[in-house]
Tab-separated table of C-alpha atoms and ligand atoms in Angstrom:
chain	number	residue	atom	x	y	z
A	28	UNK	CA	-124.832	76.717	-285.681
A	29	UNK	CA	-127.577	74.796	-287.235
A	30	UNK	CA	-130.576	73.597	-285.029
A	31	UNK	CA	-129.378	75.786	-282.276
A	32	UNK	CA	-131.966	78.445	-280.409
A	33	UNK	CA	-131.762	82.076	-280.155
A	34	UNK	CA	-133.571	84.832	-278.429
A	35	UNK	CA	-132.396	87.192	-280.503
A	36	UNK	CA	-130.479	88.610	-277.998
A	37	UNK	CA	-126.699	87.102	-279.747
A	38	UNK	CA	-125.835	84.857	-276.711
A	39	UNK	CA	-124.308	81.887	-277.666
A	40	UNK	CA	-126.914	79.273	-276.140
A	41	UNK	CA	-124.915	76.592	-274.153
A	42	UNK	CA	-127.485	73.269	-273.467
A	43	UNK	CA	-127.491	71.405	-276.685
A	44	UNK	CA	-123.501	71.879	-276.767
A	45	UNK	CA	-121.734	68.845	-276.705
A	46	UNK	CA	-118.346	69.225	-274.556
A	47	UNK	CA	-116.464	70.331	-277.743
A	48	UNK	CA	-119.094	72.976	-277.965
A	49	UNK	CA	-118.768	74.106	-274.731
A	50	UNK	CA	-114.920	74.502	-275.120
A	51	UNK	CA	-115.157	76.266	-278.312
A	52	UNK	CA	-117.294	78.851	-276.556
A	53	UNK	CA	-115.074	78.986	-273.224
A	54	UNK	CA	-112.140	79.537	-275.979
A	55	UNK	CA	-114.149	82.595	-277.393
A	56	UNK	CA	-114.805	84.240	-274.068
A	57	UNK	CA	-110.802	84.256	-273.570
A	58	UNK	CA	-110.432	81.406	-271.049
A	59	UNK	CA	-106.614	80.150	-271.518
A	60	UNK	CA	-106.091	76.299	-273.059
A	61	UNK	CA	-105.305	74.754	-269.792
A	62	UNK	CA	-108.046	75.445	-268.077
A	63	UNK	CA	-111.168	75.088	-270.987
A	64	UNK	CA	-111.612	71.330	-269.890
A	65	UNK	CA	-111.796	71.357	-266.249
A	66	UNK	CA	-114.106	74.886	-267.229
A	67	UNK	CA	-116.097	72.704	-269.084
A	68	UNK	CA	-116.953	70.085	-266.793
A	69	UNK	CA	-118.253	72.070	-263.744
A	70	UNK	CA	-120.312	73.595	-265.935
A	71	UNK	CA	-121.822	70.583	-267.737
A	72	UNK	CA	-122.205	69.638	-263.661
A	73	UNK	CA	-124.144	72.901	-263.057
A	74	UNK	CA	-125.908	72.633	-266.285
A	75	UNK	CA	-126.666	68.812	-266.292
A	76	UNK	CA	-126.647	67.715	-263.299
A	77	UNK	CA	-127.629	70.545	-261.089
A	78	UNK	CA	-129.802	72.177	-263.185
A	79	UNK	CA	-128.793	75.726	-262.858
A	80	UNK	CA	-130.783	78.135	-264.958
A	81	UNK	CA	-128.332	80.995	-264.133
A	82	UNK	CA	-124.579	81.878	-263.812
A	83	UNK	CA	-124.485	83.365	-260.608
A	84	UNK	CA	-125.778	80.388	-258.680
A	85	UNK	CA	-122.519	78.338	-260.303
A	86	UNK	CA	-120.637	79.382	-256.788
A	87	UNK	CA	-117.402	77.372	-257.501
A	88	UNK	CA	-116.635	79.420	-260.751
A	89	UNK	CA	-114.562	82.743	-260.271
A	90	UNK	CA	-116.845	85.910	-259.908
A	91	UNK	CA	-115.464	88.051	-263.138
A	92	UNK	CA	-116.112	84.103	-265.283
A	93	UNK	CA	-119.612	84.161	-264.204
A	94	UNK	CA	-120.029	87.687	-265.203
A	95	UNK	CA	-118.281	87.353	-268.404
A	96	UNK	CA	-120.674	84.366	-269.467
A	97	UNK	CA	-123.806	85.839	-268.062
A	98	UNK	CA	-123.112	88.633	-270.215
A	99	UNK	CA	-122.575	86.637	-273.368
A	100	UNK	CA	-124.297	83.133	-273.182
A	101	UNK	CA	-127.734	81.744	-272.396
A	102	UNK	CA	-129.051	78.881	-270.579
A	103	UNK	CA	-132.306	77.559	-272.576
A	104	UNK	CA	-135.419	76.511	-271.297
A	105	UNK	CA	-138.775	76.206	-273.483
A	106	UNK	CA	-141.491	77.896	-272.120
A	107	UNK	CA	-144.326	76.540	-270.393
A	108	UNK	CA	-147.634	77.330	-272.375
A	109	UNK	CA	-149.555	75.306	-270.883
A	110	UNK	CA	-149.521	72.093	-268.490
A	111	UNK	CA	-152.317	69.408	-267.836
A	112	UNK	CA	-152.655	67.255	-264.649
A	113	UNK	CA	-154.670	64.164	-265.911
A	114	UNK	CA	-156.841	62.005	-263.278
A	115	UNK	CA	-154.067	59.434	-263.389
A	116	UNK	CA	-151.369	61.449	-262.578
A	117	UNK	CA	-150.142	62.077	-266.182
A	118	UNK	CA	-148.659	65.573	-267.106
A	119	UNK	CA	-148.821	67.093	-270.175
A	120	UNK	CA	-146.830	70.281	-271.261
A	121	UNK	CA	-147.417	72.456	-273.911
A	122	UNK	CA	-143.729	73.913	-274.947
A	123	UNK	CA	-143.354	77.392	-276.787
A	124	UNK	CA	-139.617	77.969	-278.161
A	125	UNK	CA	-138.411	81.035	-279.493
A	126	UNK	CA	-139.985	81.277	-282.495
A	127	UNK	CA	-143.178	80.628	-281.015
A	128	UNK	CA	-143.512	77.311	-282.296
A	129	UNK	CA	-144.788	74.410	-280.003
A	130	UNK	CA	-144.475	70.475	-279.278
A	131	UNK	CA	-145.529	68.796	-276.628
A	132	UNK	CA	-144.302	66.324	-274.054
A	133	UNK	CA	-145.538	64.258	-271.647
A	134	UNK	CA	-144.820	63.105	-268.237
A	135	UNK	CA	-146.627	59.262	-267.583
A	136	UNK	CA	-145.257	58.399	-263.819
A	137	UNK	CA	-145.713	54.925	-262.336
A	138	UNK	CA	-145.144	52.582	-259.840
A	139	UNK	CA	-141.315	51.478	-260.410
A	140	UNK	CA	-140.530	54.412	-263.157
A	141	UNK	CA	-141.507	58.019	-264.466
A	142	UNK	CA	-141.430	57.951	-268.203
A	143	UNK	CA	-140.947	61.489	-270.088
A	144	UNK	CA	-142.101	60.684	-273.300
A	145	UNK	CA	-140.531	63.384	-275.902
A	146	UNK	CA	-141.034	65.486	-279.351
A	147	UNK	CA	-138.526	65.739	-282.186
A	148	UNK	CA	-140.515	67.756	-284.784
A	149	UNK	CA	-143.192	69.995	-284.582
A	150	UNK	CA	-145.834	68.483	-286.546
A	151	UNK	CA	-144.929	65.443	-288.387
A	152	UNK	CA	-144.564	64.906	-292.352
A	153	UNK	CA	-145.258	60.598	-292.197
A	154	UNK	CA	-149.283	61.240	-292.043
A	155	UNK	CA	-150.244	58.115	-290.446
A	156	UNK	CA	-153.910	57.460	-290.797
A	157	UNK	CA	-154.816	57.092	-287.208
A	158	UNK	CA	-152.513	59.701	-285.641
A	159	UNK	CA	-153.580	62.902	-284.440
A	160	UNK	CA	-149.702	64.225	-284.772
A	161	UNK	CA	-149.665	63.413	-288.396
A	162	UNK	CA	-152.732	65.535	-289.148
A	163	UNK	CA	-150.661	68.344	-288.472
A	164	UNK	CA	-148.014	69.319	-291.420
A	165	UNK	CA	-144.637	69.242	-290.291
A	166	UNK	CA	-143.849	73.043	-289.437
A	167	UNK	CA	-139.973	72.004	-288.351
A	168	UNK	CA	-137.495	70.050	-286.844
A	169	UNK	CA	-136.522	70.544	-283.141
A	170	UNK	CA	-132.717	71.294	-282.170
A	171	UNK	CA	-130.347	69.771	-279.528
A	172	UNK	CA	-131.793	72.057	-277.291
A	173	UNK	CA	-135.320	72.056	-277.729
A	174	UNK	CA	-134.814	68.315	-277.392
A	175	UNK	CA	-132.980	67.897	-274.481
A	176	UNK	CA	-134.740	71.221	-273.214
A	177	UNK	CA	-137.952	68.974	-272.719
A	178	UNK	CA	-136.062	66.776	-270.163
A	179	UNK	CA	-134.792	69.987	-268.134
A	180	UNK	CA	-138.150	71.700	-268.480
A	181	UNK	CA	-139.644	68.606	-266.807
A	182	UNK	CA	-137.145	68.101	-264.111
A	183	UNK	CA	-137.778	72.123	-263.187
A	184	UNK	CA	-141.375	70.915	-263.138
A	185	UNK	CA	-141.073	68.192	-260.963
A	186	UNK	CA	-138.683	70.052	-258.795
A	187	UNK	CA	-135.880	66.823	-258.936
A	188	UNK	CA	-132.544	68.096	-259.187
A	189	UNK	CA	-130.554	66.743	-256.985
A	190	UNK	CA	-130.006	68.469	-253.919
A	191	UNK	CA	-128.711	67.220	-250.667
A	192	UNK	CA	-131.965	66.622	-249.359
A	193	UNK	CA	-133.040	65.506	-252.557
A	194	UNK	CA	-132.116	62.171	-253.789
A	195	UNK	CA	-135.822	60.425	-256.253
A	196	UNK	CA	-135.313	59.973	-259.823
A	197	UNK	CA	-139.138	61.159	-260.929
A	198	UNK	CA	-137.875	61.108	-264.610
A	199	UNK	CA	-136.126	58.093	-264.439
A	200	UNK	CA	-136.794	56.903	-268.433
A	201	UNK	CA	-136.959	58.603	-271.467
A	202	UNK	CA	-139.166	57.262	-274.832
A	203	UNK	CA	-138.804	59.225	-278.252
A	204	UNK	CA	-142.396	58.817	-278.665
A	205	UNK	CA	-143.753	62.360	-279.106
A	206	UNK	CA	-144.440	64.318	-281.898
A	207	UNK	CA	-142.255	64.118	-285.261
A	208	UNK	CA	-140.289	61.021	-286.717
A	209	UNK	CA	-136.972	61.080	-284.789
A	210	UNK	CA	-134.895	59.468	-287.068
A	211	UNK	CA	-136.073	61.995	-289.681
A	212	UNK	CA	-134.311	64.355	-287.767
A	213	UNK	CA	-131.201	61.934	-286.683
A	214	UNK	CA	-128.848	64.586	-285.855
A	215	UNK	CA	-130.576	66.727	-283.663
A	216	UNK	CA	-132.206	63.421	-281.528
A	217	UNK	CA	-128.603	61.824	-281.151
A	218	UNK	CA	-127.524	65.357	-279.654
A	219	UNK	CA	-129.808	65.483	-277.259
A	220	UNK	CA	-129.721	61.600	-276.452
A	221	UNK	CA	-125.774	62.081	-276.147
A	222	UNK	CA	-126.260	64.463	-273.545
A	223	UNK	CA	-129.275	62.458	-271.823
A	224	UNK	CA	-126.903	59.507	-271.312
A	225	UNK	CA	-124.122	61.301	-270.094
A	226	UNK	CA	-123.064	60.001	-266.876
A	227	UNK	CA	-122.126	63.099	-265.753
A	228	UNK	CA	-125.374	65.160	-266.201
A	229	UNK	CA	-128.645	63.457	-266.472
A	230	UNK	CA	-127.357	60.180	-266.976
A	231	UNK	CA	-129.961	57.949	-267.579
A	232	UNK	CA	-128.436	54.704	-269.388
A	233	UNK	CA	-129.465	53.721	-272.827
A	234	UNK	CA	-131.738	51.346	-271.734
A	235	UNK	CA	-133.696	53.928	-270.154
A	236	UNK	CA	-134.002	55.473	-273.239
A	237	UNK	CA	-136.686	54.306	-276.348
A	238	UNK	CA	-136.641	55.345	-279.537
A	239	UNK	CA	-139.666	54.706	-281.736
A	240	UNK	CA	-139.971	55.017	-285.436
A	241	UNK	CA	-142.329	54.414	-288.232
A	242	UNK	CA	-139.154	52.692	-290.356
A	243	UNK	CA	-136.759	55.235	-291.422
A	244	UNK	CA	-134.490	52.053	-292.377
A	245	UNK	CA	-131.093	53.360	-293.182
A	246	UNK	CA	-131.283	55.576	-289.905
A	247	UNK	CA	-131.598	52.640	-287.919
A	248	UNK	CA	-128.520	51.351	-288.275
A	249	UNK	CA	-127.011	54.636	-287.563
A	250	UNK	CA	-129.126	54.503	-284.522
A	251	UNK	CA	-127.768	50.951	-283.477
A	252	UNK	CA	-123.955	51.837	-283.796
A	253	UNK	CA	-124.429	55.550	-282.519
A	254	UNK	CA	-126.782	55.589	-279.934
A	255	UNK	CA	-127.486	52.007	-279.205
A	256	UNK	CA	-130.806	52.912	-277.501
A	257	UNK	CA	-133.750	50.603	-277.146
A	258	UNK	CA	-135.544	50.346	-280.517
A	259	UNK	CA	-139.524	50.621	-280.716
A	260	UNK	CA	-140.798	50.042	-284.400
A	261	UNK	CA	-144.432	51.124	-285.234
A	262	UNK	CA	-145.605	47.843	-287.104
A	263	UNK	CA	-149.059	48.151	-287.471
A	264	UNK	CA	-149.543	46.130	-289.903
A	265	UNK	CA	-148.535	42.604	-291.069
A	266	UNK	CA	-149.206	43.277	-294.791
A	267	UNK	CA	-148.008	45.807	-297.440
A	268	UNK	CA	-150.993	46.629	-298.636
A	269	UNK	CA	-152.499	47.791	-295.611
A	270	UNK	CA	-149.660	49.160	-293.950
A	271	UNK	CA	-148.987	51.696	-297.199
A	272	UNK	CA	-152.017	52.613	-296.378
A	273	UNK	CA	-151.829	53.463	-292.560
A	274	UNK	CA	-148.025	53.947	-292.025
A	275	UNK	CA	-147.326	55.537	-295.785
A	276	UNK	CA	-143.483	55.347	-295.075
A	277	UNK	CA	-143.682	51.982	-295.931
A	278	UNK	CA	-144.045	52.495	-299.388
A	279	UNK	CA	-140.763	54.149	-299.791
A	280	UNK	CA	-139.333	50.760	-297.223
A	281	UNK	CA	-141.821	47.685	-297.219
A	282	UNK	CA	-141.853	45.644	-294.252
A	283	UNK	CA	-139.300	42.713	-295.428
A	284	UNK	CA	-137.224	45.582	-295.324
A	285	UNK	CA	-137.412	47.029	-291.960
A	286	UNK	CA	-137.850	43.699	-290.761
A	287	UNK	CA	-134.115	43.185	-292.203
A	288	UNK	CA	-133.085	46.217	-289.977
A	289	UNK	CA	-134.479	45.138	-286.797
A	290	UNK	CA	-132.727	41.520	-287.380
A	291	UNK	CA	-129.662	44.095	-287.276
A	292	UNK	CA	-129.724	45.652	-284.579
A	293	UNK	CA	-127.095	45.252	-282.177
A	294	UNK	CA	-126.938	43.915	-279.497
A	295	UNK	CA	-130.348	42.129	-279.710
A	296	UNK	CA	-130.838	39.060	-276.879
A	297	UNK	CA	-133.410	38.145	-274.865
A	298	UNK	CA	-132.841	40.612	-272.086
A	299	UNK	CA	-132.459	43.365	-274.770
A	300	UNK	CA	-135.686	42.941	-277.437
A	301	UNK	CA	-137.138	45.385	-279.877
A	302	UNK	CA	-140.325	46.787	-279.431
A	303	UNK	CA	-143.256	46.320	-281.872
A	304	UNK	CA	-145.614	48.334	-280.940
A	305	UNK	CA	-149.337	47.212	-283.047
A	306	UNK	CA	-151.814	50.133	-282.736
A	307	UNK	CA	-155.707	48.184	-282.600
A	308	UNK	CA	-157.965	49.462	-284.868
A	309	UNK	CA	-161.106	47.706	-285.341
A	310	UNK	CA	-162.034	45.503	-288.246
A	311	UNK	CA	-159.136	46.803	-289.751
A	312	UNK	CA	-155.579	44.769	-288.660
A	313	UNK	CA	-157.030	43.033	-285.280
A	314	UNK	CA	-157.544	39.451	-286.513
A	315	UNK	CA	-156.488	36.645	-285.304
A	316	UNK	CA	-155.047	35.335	-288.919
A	317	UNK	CA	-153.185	39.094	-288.697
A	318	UNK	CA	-152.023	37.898	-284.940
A	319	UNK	CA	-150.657	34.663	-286.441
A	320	UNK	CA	-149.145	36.530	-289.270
A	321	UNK	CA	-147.053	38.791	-286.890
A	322	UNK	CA	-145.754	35.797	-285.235
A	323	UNK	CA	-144.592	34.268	-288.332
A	324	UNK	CA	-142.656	37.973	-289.176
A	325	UNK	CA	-141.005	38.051	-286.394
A	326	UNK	CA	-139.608	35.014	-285.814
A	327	UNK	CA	-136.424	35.065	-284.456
A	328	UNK	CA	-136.254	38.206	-283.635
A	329	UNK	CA	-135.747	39.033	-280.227
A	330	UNK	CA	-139.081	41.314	-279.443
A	331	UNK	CA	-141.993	42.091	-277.534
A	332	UNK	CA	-145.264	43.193	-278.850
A	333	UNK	CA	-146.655	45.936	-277.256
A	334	UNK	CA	-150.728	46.087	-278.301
A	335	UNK	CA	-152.327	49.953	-278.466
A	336	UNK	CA	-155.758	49.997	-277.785
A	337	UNK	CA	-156.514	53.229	-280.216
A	338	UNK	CA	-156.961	56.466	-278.596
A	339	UNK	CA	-159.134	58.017	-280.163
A	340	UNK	CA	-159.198	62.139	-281.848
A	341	UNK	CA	-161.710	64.770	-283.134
A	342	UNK	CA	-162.601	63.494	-286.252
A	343	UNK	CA	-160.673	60.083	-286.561
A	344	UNK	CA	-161.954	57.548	-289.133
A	345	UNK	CA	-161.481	54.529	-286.867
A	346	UNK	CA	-162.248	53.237	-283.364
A	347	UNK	CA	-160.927	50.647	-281.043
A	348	UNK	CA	-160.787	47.195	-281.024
A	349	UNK	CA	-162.915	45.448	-278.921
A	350	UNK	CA	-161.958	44.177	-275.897
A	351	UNK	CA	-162.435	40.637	-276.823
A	352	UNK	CA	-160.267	41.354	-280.255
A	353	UNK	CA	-157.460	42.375	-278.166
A	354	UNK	CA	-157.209	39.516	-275.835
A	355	UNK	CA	-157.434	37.354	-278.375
A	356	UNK	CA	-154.959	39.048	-280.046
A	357	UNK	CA	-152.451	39.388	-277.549
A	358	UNK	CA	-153.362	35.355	-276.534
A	359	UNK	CA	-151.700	34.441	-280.013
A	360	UNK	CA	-149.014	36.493	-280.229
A	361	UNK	CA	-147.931	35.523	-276.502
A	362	UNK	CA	-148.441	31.397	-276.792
A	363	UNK	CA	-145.992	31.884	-279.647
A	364	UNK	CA	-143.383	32.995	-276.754
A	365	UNK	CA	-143.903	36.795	-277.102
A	366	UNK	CA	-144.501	39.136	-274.407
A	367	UNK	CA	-147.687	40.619	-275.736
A	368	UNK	CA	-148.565	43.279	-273.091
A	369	UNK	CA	-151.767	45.640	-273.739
A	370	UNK	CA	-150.368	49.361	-273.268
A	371	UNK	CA	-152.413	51.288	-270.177
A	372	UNK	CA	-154.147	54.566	-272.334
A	373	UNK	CA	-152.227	57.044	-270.126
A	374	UNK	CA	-153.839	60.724	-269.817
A	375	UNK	CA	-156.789	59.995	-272.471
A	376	UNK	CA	-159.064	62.697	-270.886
A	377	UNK	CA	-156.399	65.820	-270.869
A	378	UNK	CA	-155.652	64.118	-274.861
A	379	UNK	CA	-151.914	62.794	-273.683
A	380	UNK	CA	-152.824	59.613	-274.613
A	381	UNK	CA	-150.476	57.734	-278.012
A	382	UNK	CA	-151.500	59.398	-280.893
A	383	UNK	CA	-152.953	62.356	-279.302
A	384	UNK	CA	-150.653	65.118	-279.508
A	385	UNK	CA	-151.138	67.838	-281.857
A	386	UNK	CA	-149.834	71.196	-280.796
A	387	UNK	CA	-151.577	74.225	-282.407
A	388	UNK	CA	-148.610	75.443	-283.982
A	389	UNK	CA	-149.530	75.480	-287.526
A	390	UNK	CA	-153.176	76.879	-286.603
A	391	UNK	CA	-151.362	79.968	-284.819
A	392	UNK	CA	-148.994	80.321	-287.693
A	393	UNK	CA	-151.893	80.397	-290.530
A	394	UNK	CA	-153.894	83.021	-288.037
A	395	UNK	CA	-150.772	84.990	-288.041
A	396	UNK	CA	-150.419	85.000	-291.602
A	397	UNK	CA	-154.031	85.460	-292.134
A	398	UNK	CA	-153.292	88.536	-289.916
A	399	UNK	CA	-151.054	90.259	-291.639
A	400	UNK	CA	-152.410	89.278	-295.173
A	401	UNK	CA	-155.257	91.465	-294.031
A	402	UNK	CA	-152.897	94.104	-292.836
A	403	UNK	CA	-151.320	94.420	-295.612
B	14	LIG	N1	-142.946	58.708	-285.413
B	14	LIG	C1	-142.580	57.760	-284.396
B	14	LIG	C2	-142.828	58.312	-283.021
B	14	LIG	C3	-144.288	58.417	-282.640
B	14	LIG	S1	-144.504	57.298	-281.343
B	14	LIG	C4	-143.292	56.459	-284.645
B	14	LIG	O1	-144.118	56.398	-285.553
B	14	LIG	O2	-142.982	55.453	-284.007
B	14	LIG	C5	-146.149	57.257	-281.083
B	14	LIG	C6	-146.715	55.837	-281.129
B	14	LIG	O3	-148.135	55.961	-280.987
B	14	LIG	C7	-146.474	55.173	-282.477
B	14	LIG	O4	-146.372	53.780	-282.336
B	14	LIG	C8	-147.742	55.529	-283.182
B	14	LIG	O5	-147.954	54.716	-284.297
B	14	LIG	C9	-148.755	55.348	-282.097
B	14	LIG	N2	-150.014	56.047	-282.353
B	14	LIG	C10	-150.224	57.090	-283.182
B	14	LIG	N3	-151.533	57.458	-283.166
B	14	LIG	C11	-152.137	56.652	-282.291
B	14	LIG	C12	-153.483	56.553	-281.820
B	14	LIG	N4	-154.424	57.410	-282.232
B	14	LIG	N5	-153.766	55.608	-280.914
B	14	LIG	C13	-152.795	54.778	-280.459
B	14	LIG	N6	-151.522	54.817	-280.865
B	14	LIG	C14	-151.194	55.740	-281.776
């Protein structure tokens, strides 16, 4: 099956199944008709919502059924290369999957939420000027289960599954904000959201859940009627000239044109607004004519404007706007009736911070090929 992981060992791997999967499988291992849905539920509980990372701990299940599927199925999690602790709490992680490629994902807890903020490609192929991520080719999409993998590798971290002693929701909100475009990889990100906001597993509601693109158009409307997540779009820019230039996606669809989406979107009302999220770069698009221009884009839209003081990377050809551009910014944009919040740099000194995340991925696969070029 496409996008799902292997160890190389054969097992069929089980998280990233939907509960079709999961029969499909409990149908190959011989379990009789009758009882493949009521299998398949205790162990989306164990898998989901208890977080099991092995059959024999899944007590309720018959002895010789937990034998039969430790012997032939797996229970994924990535690997933990590495993990940061920033001075504000912040964790980063540094995921290896079984190819020994990597993504990262980041934890960002605060007062009234913890916010797991997740990859869907390794490397990315949009090449945004001012994003670390998009120096970095893109090496691959991730699968169900490296996607939804992220969450349970975090949850392990934070020791939160639920047990009777046990009741805090650390991860309590999930934002597609990682590395990779998600809706370049649609599939794969509604798999694992699926399985996020099922209420019997993770279950965290889809407006707990953010999904942020650059403007992949037509997959926004599949991500409206599918998913029906909360939508974050990566303006930038207010004009096309400029934004070609630092979000080059919007050559191929031009700002009238995602702007059309967004007016789309279901569900849209005041309680429910989309995202624009307006990266500040100085000199470049931090005006105050730019600010007014925004306003007069949006209008009517539903939305909140969500203002990202740059974070900066080795080697990045711009810098941050000033302090005084950004209030003055965000002073427009919100006396036109926006919420025009300035987002908190979270985790700047372990490099966590927007923008920041580059995993090494493609430098370990060119020293590996350098290797055995010079083997050969
Ligand atoms: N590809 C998706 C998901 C990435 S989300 C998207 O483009 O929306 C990451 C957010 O951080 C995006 O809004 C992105 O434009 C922004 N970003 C990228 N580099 C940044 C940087 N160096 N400083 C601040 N924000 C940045």
């Amino acid at each position: 099956m496409s996008g799902q992981v292997s160890d190389g060992s054969g097992r069929i791997e089980l998280i990233g199944l939907d509960r079709a999967g999961l029969k499909s499988v409990l149908a190959e291992l011989g379990e009789p008709a009758d009882k493949r849905a009521m299998r398949a539920e205790q162990l989306w509980h164990w898998l989901y919502h208890r977080g099991a990372t092995d059959f024999a701990s899944m007590t309720n299940l018959a002895k010789d059924f937990r034998a039969r599927l430790a012997e032939r199925c797996g229970i994924f999690r990535p690997g933990i290369a590495r993990r940061q602790v920033s001075i504000d709490g912040t964790r980063k992680y540094l995921l290896d999957f079984a190819d020994s490629n990597r993504a990262e994902a980041v934890y960002i807890p605060d007062d009234d939420r913890g916010t797991l903020c997740v990859s869907s490609q390794v490397g990315c192929a949009l090449k945004c000027s001012f994003c670390h991520t998009g120096t970095q080719k893109l090496v691959r999409d991730l699968g169900p289960a490296e996607i939804v993998g992220q969450i349970l590798a975090a949850r392990d971290d934070l020791g939160e599954w639920p047990t009777p002693a046990n009741e805090k929701r650390l991860l309590s909100n999930i934002v597609m904000m990682g590395m990779g475009e998600p809706l370049l990889n649609f599939e794969a990100v509604a798999a694992a959201l699926r399985i996020a906001m099922d209420g019997r597993g993770i279950a965290l509601s889809r407006r707990r859940i953010t999904l942020s693109t650059a403007g992949v158009v037509p997959a926004i409307e599949r991500c409206g009627a599918e998913l029906g997540v909360s939508l974050a779009i990566s303006l930038h820019a207010v004009r096309d000239e400029l934004r070609d230039e630092l979000v080059p996606i919007n050559k191929k669809w031009p700002i009238a044109e995602l702007l059309a989406a967004c007016r789309r979107y279901p569900g849209l009302k005041n309680a429910r607004r989309i995202t624009f999220e307006y990266v500040m770069l100085r000199g470049v698009n931090d005006s105050p004519a730019e600010a007014r221009e925004l306003v007069r884009l949006i209008k009517g839209i539903p939305a909140k404007v969500n203002l990202i003081p740059f974070n900066a990377w080795p080697g990045a050809p711009y810098q941050c706007s000033t302090e005084a551009a950004i209030k003055a910014f965000s002073d427009i944009v919100f006396a036109a009736g926006y919420a025009a919040p300035v987002r908190a740099p979270r985790g700047r000194d372990i490099m966590a911070a927007c923008g920041q995340l580059r995993s090494d991925s493609e430098r370990r696969r060119r020293s590996a090929a350098a290797e055995s070029s010079a083997t050969a």
